[in-house]
Amino acid sequence: MLASALVVILIASALGYWWNRRAAQALLEAGCHPHSTPRYHGLYAFLLVAVPSFLFLVFWLAFEGPIIDAVILAQLPDEVARQLDENGRRLLLSEIDALAVGRVFKEAEPWKHALAAERQRLEILADRALLGLVTLLAGAILLHARRRVSAAFRARQRAERIVSGIMIASALVAILTTLGIVASLMAEALRFFHKVPVAEFLFGLRWEPQIAIRADQVAGQGAFGWIPVLVGTLLITVIALVVAVPVGLLSAIYLNEFASPRFRRLAKPVLEILAGVPTIVYGFFAVLTVAPALRAAGVALGIPVSPNTALAAGSVMGIMLIPFISSFADDALSAVPRTLRDGSLALGATRGETMLKVLFPSAIPGIVGGVLLAVSRAIGETMIVVMAAGIIAKLTFNPLDSVTTVTVQIVTLLIGDTEFDNPKTLAAFALGLMLFLITLGINVVALKVVRRYRELYD
Amino acid sequence: MNEIREDAAAPAPRAGRGGVDWHDPVLKARLAIRKRRERRLRLFGLLAVVFAFAMLGILVASLVRTGAPAFTQTHVTLRVHLDPKRIPPDNINRGNYRAVIKQAVLALFPEVKNRRKQREIVKIVSKGAPWILRDMVAANPDLVGRTITVDLPVSDPFDQLYKGLIDRSTPEAHRRLKDEAISRFDSLVARGLVRAKFNTYLFTNPDSRFPEIAGLGGAIMGSFYALLTCFVLSFPIGIAAAIWLEEFAPRNRLTDFVEININNLAAVPSVVFGLLGLAVFLGWFDLPRSAPFVGGMVLALMTLPTIIIATRTALKAVPPSIREAALGLGASRQQVVFDHVLPLAMPGILTGTIIGLAQALGETAPLLLIGMNAFITAIPDSPFAAATALPTQIYIWADSPERGFVSRTSAAILVLLGFLVLMNAVAIWLRQRTERRW
């Protein structure tokens, strides 16, 4: 249905282009001097038909499902409708949906079959209505656009105004995305804070989200204090930085000051490869190679090492961050004005001294910005820790112990679960909100530091 | 003047005629220390670079080492009699292919009569083999009633055994394959009936519970649909937004805000985009779960900042003289951009887009949250059908307990990395071919 509606819109728009263009051409040949060239008359018709019809299509598709659901719900037998809560309604709707497409898992009551048939009828009706309305709309606009063609009509300005509108709308998508993130996280987090007090979430020292989903399930009461999760995240972040910062900075210093141009040309792309490896690959690497190696080392030294240590996840995350920090530091070092370097060398400093005492201190703000961005990446990094870190939240600072992180909890709480009404799934959104706020704060500061530093030397 | 002379004289009392005595042992010792420090810094720097390289090397080597075996699959040659009694010619799909295969396997060991041992023997052939045979017969119904020679995949433990991944020296109690099974399989090898073939299932089959016939076909199609959706959405929107911001937007609070917004969006953790997709696309708009289309929409939101930033850089690189010349000839501002600046910036934009899509291809977390990690044994036929993607398939396999999935996970990663290398190579090729110095 979507495809045929799109085809209708495309054909109507192309028709509009061709029709208006021909009309304008005819004007031109008749000796009038149209304000705009035929091409713009055509483009005007094309855009005028395509944009509203397409928007109509998108709106229709967005609201078709919910409206059909509402109609179906309105037809429920009274005694059923009265005892249903939000959740039950959802379940019932998906059951009717399954019946409608012919997937029957268990014997259903006759009224459900009736509703399923009704649903199917409504869907076919909606599809036909959509196609009809789109055709009607596109046709009407087509006729309207054709009537606008005249020598005085400023088709170019009109078309350009529509194009400007499209461009502005596209730029607003970025804002809408941010708004969508904030709104969805806030909405679900607020629902979570209705069930769990904010203070308990922010200051609680126990994180045990394994609460009963069904009434008959045996599980703990559940505790939602995020401090242990936060501590685990910070522990892994610190480990990652301990690996990434020295290695990243030293390799930047080497590549920037000491390496031959040939070596540099070879080394930079290799580092970029390291940056381009998907994080799930690093995660599997941590599980496959690094964790067993650490365990073997632990056994050899007689130290107890847990199977999914913070150290394994953190160090692999550090490897992932090396190219990130090194390229930031390299850029910062290259941005230090040549005069500072030359001045230092002219005073007799060695290249090493120039680097450590002149260039590096001057580049510090840029480097700090890069390290901050790396911190925000480490906090938000998901797949490495999902695969290599633990699930159980433990309040510990021991890198050989197993800890969990904010992102691990988000993923484990939400995988295979779509019910939006129990604290367990809602907790993921509260964690997501905290994650978003923390990384946003760090990013804003980092970008500001980097920008101010750039202004310093530009 | 005096001060300078005093300063210069103090550390080097034996300086002659205002010069520096380069043979002064104190000076030489100090210089040696300074040079040593420099060499140390240099060495540490080199070590850091080497460390990074070594890590990349170990990463790739360990993946290749564990992944390489998955590119072949051990097959056993059977003479299968397609008995019309078991496979009714009028209803080929309902035939009892398992019984047919069982018969063929048991025929290789006529001496075994014990029921329990026979059941053990049948386990040599993959549990997925009946479906493979069924597809063969369905493609060529004339086969029914004939006896054919086919290569069928062996089950995972024997596959591991043939590849030498099972240590025969471990005590029998700790081994999954008992001595008897091994000796039977060895007799098949001795008879020349066992052979390793290139594992085409890895690329064509959908996921399966049996490692020997599990493949990436479904995941590759899922990733393809998701990337297609991502491209169709993010490419035009990204370019339009970038053109507006770079060429038309007035400098005011609103545009500043949009700009800061885009920069920050580029650094939002990917899992947060997954939460957005889950709450908005699945929760509010009720779009289907596990659908590549939804995954593509989430990836498009993530790729958008990358494309916008790349497009703006490419537009900035077009010299102003082009714009001025076009404006001078009477072109409107949009004509300048769309007829002159944009075509010149296109190579840069395409390069940035391909790199953005390559990032999107490797992205896992948001796809997990919208359910693209389901166990799906069909290759999706549309962007709205439930599917996995390459990275989520890797995640599923990495979590599977069967041993055969370890090497398949590595193989899947190698396939994913292969696609990434390919995309980046295209981007680099494009950049080098069309790069223009102004």
Short mmCIF file of N, CA, C and O in Angstrom, two decimals, chain B residues 148-231:
data_model
loop_
_atom_site.label_atom_id
_atom_site.label_comp_id
_atom_site.label_asym_id
_atom_site.label_seq_id
_atom_site.Cartn_x
_atom_site.Cartn_y
_atom_site.Cartn_z
N ILE B 148 20.58 -41.11 -5.10
CA ILE B 148 21.52 -40.05 -5.49
C ILE B 148 22.67 -40.01 -4.49
O ILE B 148 22.55 -40.46 -3.35
N THR B 149 23.80 -39.47 -4.96
CA THR B 149 24.95 -39.28 -4.10
C THR B 149 25.00 -37.81 -3.71
O THR B 149 25.10 -36.95 -4.60
N VAL B 150 24.88 -37.53 -2.42
CA VAL B 150 24.91 -36.12 -1.99
C VAL B 150 25.93 -35.92 -0.90
O VAL B 150 26.22 -36.83 -0.12
N ASP B 151 26.46 -34.69 -0.83
CA ASP B 151 27.31 -34.28 0.28
C ASP B 151 26.44 -33.53 1.27
O ASP B 151 25.88 -32.48 0.93
N LEU B 152 26.31 -34.08 2.47
CA LEU B 152 25.50 -33.39 3.47
C LEU B 152 26.40 -32.95 4.62
O LEU B 152 27.37 -33.64 4.95
N PRO B 153 26.10 -31.81 5.23
CA PRO B 153 26.94 -31.32 6.33
C PRO B 153 26.87 -32.24 7.54
O PRO B 153 25.79 -32.76 7.85
N VAL B 154 28.02 -32.45 8.18
CA VAL B 154 28.01 -33.23 9.41
C VAL B 154 27.67 -32.29 10.56
O VAL B 154 27.75 -31.07 10.43
N SER B 155 27.27 -32.87 11.68
CA SER B 155 26.86 -32.03 12.80
C SER B 155 28.09 -31.39 13.45
O SER B 155 29.22 -31.81 13.22
N ASP B 156 27.82 -30.39 14.28
CA ASP B 156 28.89 -29.53 14.80
C ASP B 156 30.04 -30.29 15.48
O ASP B 156 31.19 -30.04 15.17
N PRO B 157 29.76 -31.25 16.41
CA PRO B 157 30.89 -31.89 17.10
C PRO B 157 31.84 -32.59 16.13
O PRO B 157 33.06 -32.48 16.28
N PHE B 158 31.27 -33.26 15.11
CA PHE B 158 32.14 -33.97 14.16
C PHE B 158 32.86 -32.99 13.24
O PHE B 158 33.99 -33.24 12.82
N ASP B 159 32.20 -31.87 12.96
CA ASP B 159 32.85 -30.82 12.19
C ASP B 159 34.09 -30.32 12.93
O ASP B 159 35.18 -30.20 12.36
N GLN B 160 33.91 -30.09 14.24
CA GLN B 160 35.04 -29.64 15.07
C GLN B 160 36.14 -30.70 15.09
O GLN B 160 37.32 -30.39 15.03
N LEU B 161 35.71 -31.95 15.17
CA LEU B 161 36.67 -33.05 15.23
C LEU B 161 37.51 -33.09 13.95
O LEU B 161 38.73 -33.16 13.99
N TYR B 162 36.83 -32.98 12.82
CA TYR B 162 37.53 -33.08 11.54
C TYR B 162 38.49 -31.92 11.36
O TYR B 162 39.54 -32.05 10.75
N LYS B 163 38.12 -30.75 11.90
CA LYS B 163 38.99 -29.59 11.77
C LYS B 163 40.10 -29.60 12.82
O LYS B 163 40.89 -28.65 12.89
N GLY B 164 40.10 -30.62 13.67
CA GLY B 164 41.16 -30.72 14.66
C GLY B 164 40.98 -29.79 15.84
O GLY B 164 41.93 -29.47 16.56
N LEU B 165 39.76 -29.31 16.06
CA LEU B 165 39.53 -28.39 17.17
C LEU B 165 39.19 -29.12 18.46
O LEU B 165 39.09 -28.53 19.52
N ILE B 166 38.96 -30.46 18.35
CA ILE B 166 38.72 -31.25 19.55
C ILE B 166 39.99 -32.02 19.86
O ILE B 166 40.52 -32.72 18.99
N ASP B 167 40.46 -31.85 21.08
CA ASP B 167 41.70 -32.50 21.48
C ASP B 167 41.41 -33.97 21.79
O ASP B 167 40.72 -34.29 22.74
N ARG B 168 41.98 -34.87 20.96
CA ARG B 168 41.69 -36.28 21.16
C ARG B 168 42.37 -36.84 22.40
O ARG B 168 42.02 -37.92 22.86
N SER B 169 43.35 -36.10 22.92
CA SER B 169 44.11 -36.66 24.04
C SER B 169 43.42 -36.39 25.38
O SER B 169 43.81 -36.95 26.39
N THR B 170 42.37 -35.54 25.39
CA THR B 170 41.69 -35.34 26.67
C THR B 170 40.96 -36.62 27.04
O THR B 170 40.49 -37.35 26.18
N PRO B 171 40.88 -36.88 28.35
CA PRO B 171 40.20 -38.09 28.79
C PRO B 171 38.77 -38.13 28.27
O PRO B 171 38.11 -37.10 28.16
N GLU B 172 38.31 -39.33 27.97
CA GLU B 172 37.01 -39.49 27.32
C GLU B 172 35.89 -38.83 28.11
O GLU B 172 34.97 -38.26 27.54
N ALA B 173 35.99 -38.87 29.42
CA ALA B 173 34.91 -38.35 30.25
C ALA B 173 34.73 -36.84 30.07
O ALA B 173 33.65 -36.30 30.25
N HIS B 174 35.82 -36.15 29.70
CA HIS B 174 35.73 -34.70 29.56
C HIS B 174 35.43 -34.29 28.13
O HIS B 174 35.43 -33.12 27.82
N ARG B 175 35.22 -35.25 27.27
CA ARG B 175 35.03 -34.94 25.86
C ARG B 175 33.57 -35.08 25.49
O ARG B 175 32.87 -35.96 26.01
N ARG B 176 33.12 -34.27 24.57
CA ARG B 176 31.73 -34.42 24.15
C ARG B 176 31.56 -35.63 23.24
O ARG B 176 30.53 -36.26 23.21
N LEU B 177 32.61 -35.93 22.47
CA LEU B 177 32.54 -37.08 21.58
C LEU B 177 33.24 -38.26 22.24
O LEU B 177 34.39 -38.15 22.67
N LYS B 178 32.54 -39.35 22.33
CA LYS B 178 33.14 -40.53 22.96
C LYS B 178 34.03 -41.25 21.95
O LYS B 178 33.90 -41.06 20.73
N ASP B 179 34.89 -42.13 22.48
CA ASP B 179 35.85 -42.83 21.63
C ASP B 179 35.17 -43.59 20.49
O ASP B 179 35.64 -43.60 19.35
N GLU B 180 34.04 -44.19 20.82
CA GLU B 180 33.34 -45.00 19.83
C GLU B 180 32.91 -44.14 18.64
O GLU B 180 33.11 -44.49 17.47
N ALA B 181 32.32 -42.99 18.97
CA ALA B 181 31.85 -42.09 17.90
C ALA B 181 33.02 -41.63 17.06
O ALA B 181 32.94 -41.58 15.83
N ILE B 182 34.15 -41.33 17.74
CA ILE B 182 35.31 -40.86 17.01
C ILE B 182 35.83 -41.93 16.07
O ILE B 182 36.14 -41.67 14.90
N SER B 183 35.88 -43.18 16.56
CA SER B 183 36.44 -44.23 15.70
C SER B 183 35.52 -44.48 14.51
O SER B 183 35.98 -44.72 13.40
N ARG B 184 34.19 -44.39 14.75
CA ARG B 184 33.27 -44.56 13.62
C ARG B 184 33.49 -43.47 12.57
O ARG B 184 33.56 -43.73 11.38
N PHE B 185 33.61 -42.23 13.09
CA PHE B 185 33.81 -41.11 12.16
C PHE B 185 35.13 -41.28 11.41
O PHE B 185 35.21 -41.04 10.20
N ASP B 186 36.16 -41.75 12.14
CA ASP B 186 37.46 -41.97 11.50
C ASP B 186 37.37 -43.01 10.39
O ASP B 186 38.05 -42.90 9.36
N SER B 187 36.50 -44.01 10.60
CA SER B 187 36.36 -45.02 9.54
C SER B 187 35.73 -44.39 8.30
O SER B 187 36.08 -44.71 7.17
N LEU B 188 34.81 -43.44 8.52
CA LEU B 188 34.25 -42.72 7.37
C LEU B 188 35.34 -41.94 6.65
O LEU B 188 35.41 -41.89 5.42
N VAL B 189 36.20 -41.28 7.45
CA VAL B 189 37.29 -40.50 6.86
C VAL B 189 38.20 -41.43 6.05
O VAL B 189 38.58 -41.11 4.93
N ALA B 190 38.49 -42.60 6.64
CA ALA B 190 39.36 -43.54 5.96
C ALA B 190 38.76 -44.01 4.64
O ALA B 190 39.46 -44.28 3.68
N ARG B 191 37.42 -44.11 4.63
CA ARG B 191 36.76 -44.55 3.40
C ARG B 191 36.65 -43.42 2.37
O ARG B 191 36.07 -43.59 1.31
N GLY B 192 37.14 -42.23 2.74
CA GLY B 192 37.14 -41.11 1.79
C GLY B 192 35.78 -40.49 1.60
O GLY B 192 35.50 -39.87 0.58
N LEU B 193 34.93 -40.67 2.58
CA LEU B 193 33.57 -40.14 2.44
C LEU B 193 33.43 -38.74 3.07
O LEU B 193 32.41 -38.10 2.92
N VAL B 194 34.47 -38.32 3.79
CA VAL B 194 34.37 -37.03 4.49
C VAL B 194 35.25 -36.01 3.81
O VAL B 194 36.37 -36.32 3.40
N ARG B 195 34.73 -34.81 3.71
CA ARG B 195 35.46 -33.83 2.92
C ARG B 195 35.03 -32.45 3.41
O ARG B 195 33.87 -32.21 3.75
N ALA B 196 35.99 -31.54 3.46
CA ALA B 196 35.66 -30.16 3.86
C ALA B 196 35.40 -29.35 2.60
O ALA B 196 36.18 -29.42 1.65
N LYS B 197 34.29 -28.64 2.59
CA LYS B 197 33.97 -27.81 1.43
C LYS B 197 33.85 -26.36 1.89
O LYS B 197 33.62 -26.10 3.07
N PHE B 198 33.97 -25.44 0.94
CA PHE B 198 33.77 -24.04 1.29
C PHE B 198 32.36 -23.87 1.84
O PHE B 198 31.39 -24.38 1.30
N ASN B 199 32.25 -23.14 2.96
CA ASN B 199 30.99 -23.04 3.68
C ASN B 199 30.08 -21.98 3.06
O ASN B 199 30.06 -20.83 3.49
N THR B 200 29.32 -22.39 2.03
CA THR B 200 28.43 -21.39 1.42
C THR B 200 27.25 -21.07 2.33
O THR B 200 26.66 -20.01 2.23
N TYR B 201 26.91 -22.03 3.23
CA TYR B 201 25.79 -21.76 4.14
C TYR B 201 26.03 -20.49 4.93
O TYR B 201 25.10 -19.77 5.27
N LEU B 202 27.29 -20.22 5.25
CA LEU B 202 27.62 -19.06 6.08
C LEU B 202 27.09 -17.78 5.44
O LEU B 202 26.73 -16.84 6.13
N PHE B 203 27.06 -17.75 4.11
CA PHE B 203 26.64 -16.52 3.45
C PHE B 203 25.20 -16.54 2.99
O PHE B 203 24.59 -15.51 2.80
N THR B 204 24.66 -17.76 2.77
CA THR B 204 23.32 -17.81 2.16
C THR B 204 22.23 -18.19 3.16
O THR B 204 21.08 -17.78 2.98
N ASN B 205 22.56 -18.95 4.20
CA ASN B 205 21.51 -19.42 5.09
C ASN B 205 21.11 -18.36 6.11
O ASN B 205 21.91 -17.52 6.48
N PRO B 206 19.86 -18.44 6.59
CA PRO B 206 19.50 -17.62 7.75
C PRO B 206 20.03 -18.26 9.02
O PRO B 206 20.69 -19.29 8.97
N ASP B 207 19.72 -17.65 10.15
CA ASP B 207 20.19 -18.18 11.43
C ASP B 207 19.55 -19.54 11.70
O ASP B 207 18.51 -19.88 11.13
N SER B 208 20.21 -20.33 12.54
CA SER B 208 19.69 -21.65 12.89
C SER B 208 20.21 -22.02 14.27
O SER B 208 21.19 -21.46 14.74
N ARG B 209 19.51 -22.97 14.91
CA ARG B 209 20.01 -23.43 16.20
C ARG B 209 21.21 -24.33 16.01
O ARG B 209 21.98 -24.55 16.92
N PHE B 210 21.35 -24.91 14.82
CA PHE B 210 22.47 -25.82 14.56
C PHE B 210 23.58 -25.02 13.89
O PHE B 210 23.40 -24.53 12.77
N PRO B 211 24.73 -24.93 14.55
CA PRO B 211 25.80 -24.08 14.01
C PRO B 211 26.18 -24.45 12.58
O PRO B 211 26.47 -23.58 11.77
N GLU B 212 26.15 -25.78 12.26
CA GLU B 212 26.67 -26.19 10.96
C GLU B 212 25.86 -25.65 9.79
O GLU B 212 26.37 -25.53 8.70
N ILE B 213 24.58 -25.32 10.02
CA ILE B 213 23.83 -24.76 8.89
C ILE B 213 23.38 -23.33 9.16
O ILE B 213 22.60 -22.76 8.42
N ALA B 214 23.89 -22.72 10.26
CA ALA B 214 23.53 -21.33 10.54
C ALA B 214 24.34 -20.43 9.62
O ALA B 214 25.50 -20.69 9.34
N GLY B 215 23.70 -19.37 9.14
CA GLY B 215 24.39 -18.48 8.21
C GLY B 215 24.01 -17.04 8.45
O GLY B 215 23.19 -16.71 9.31
N LEU B 216 24.63 -16.19 7.67
CA LEU B 216 24.44 -14.75 7.82
C LEU B 216 23.47 -14.18 6.79
O LEU B 216 23.31 -12.97 6.71
N GLY B 217 22.86 -15.06 5.99
CA GLY B 217 21.99 -14.55 4.92
C GLY B 217 20.95 -13.57 5.43
O GLY B 217 20.79 -12.48 4.87
N GLY B 218 20.25 -13.96 6.49
CA GLY B 218 19.22 -13.08 7.03
C GLY B 218 19.80 -11.80 7.57
O GLY B 218 19.26 -10.71 7.36
N ALA B 219 20.94 -11.92 8.28
CA ALA B 219 21.55 -10.73 8.88
C ALA B 219 22.05 -9.77 7.81
O ALA B 219 21.90 -8.55 7.93
N ILE B 220 22.62 -10.32 6.73
CA ILE B 220 23.12 -9.44 5.68
C ILE B 220 21.96 -8.70 5.03
O ILE B 220 22.03 -7.48 4.81
N MET B 221 20.86 -9.41 4.76
CA MET B 221 19.69 -8.74 4.17
C MET B 221 19.13 -7.70 5.15
O MET B 221 18.74 -6.60 4.76
N GLY B 222 19.07 -8.06 6.44
CA GLY B 222 18.57 -7.12 7.45
C GLY B 222 19.41 -5.87 7.49
O GLY B 222 18.90 -4.74 7.49
N SER B 223 20.74 -6.06 7.50
CA SER B 223 21.64 -4.91 7.51
C SER B 223 21.47 -4.09 6.24
O SER B 223 21.49 -2.85 6.27
N PHE B 224 21.26 -4.81 5.13
CA PHE B 224 21.10 -4.08 3.86
C PHE B 224 19.85 -3.20 3.91
O PHE B 224 19.91 -2.02 3.57
N TYR B 225 18.72 -3.78 4.35
CA TYR B 225 17.49 -2.98 4.42
C TYR B 225 17.64 -1.81 5.39
O TYR B 225 17.18 -0.70 5.13
N ALA B 226 18.29 -2.08 6.54
CA ALA B 226 18.45 -1.02 7.53
C ALA B 226 19.31 0.11 6.96
O ALA B 226 18.99 1.29 7.10
N LEU B 227 20.42 -0.27 6.30
CA LEU B 227 21.30 0.75 5.73
C LEU B 227 20.60 1.50 4.61
O LEU B 227 20.78 2.72 4.46
N LEU B 228 19.79 0.77 3.83
CA LEU B 228 19.06 1.43 2.75
C LEU B 228 18.11 2.49 3.32
O LEU B 228 18.10 3.64 2.86
N THR B 229 17.36 2.09 4.34
CA THR B 229 16.46 3.05 4.99
C THR B 229 17.24 4.23 5.53
O THR B 229 16.86 5.40 5.35
N CYS B 230 18.36 3.89 6.20
CA CYS B 230 19.19 4.93 6.79
C CYS B 230 19.67 5.91 5.71
O CYS B 230 19.58 7.12 5.87
N PHE B 231 20.11 5.36 4.59
CA PHE B 231 20.62 6.22 3.51
C PHE B 231 19.50 7.08 2.92
O PHE B 231 19.65 8.29 2.77
#
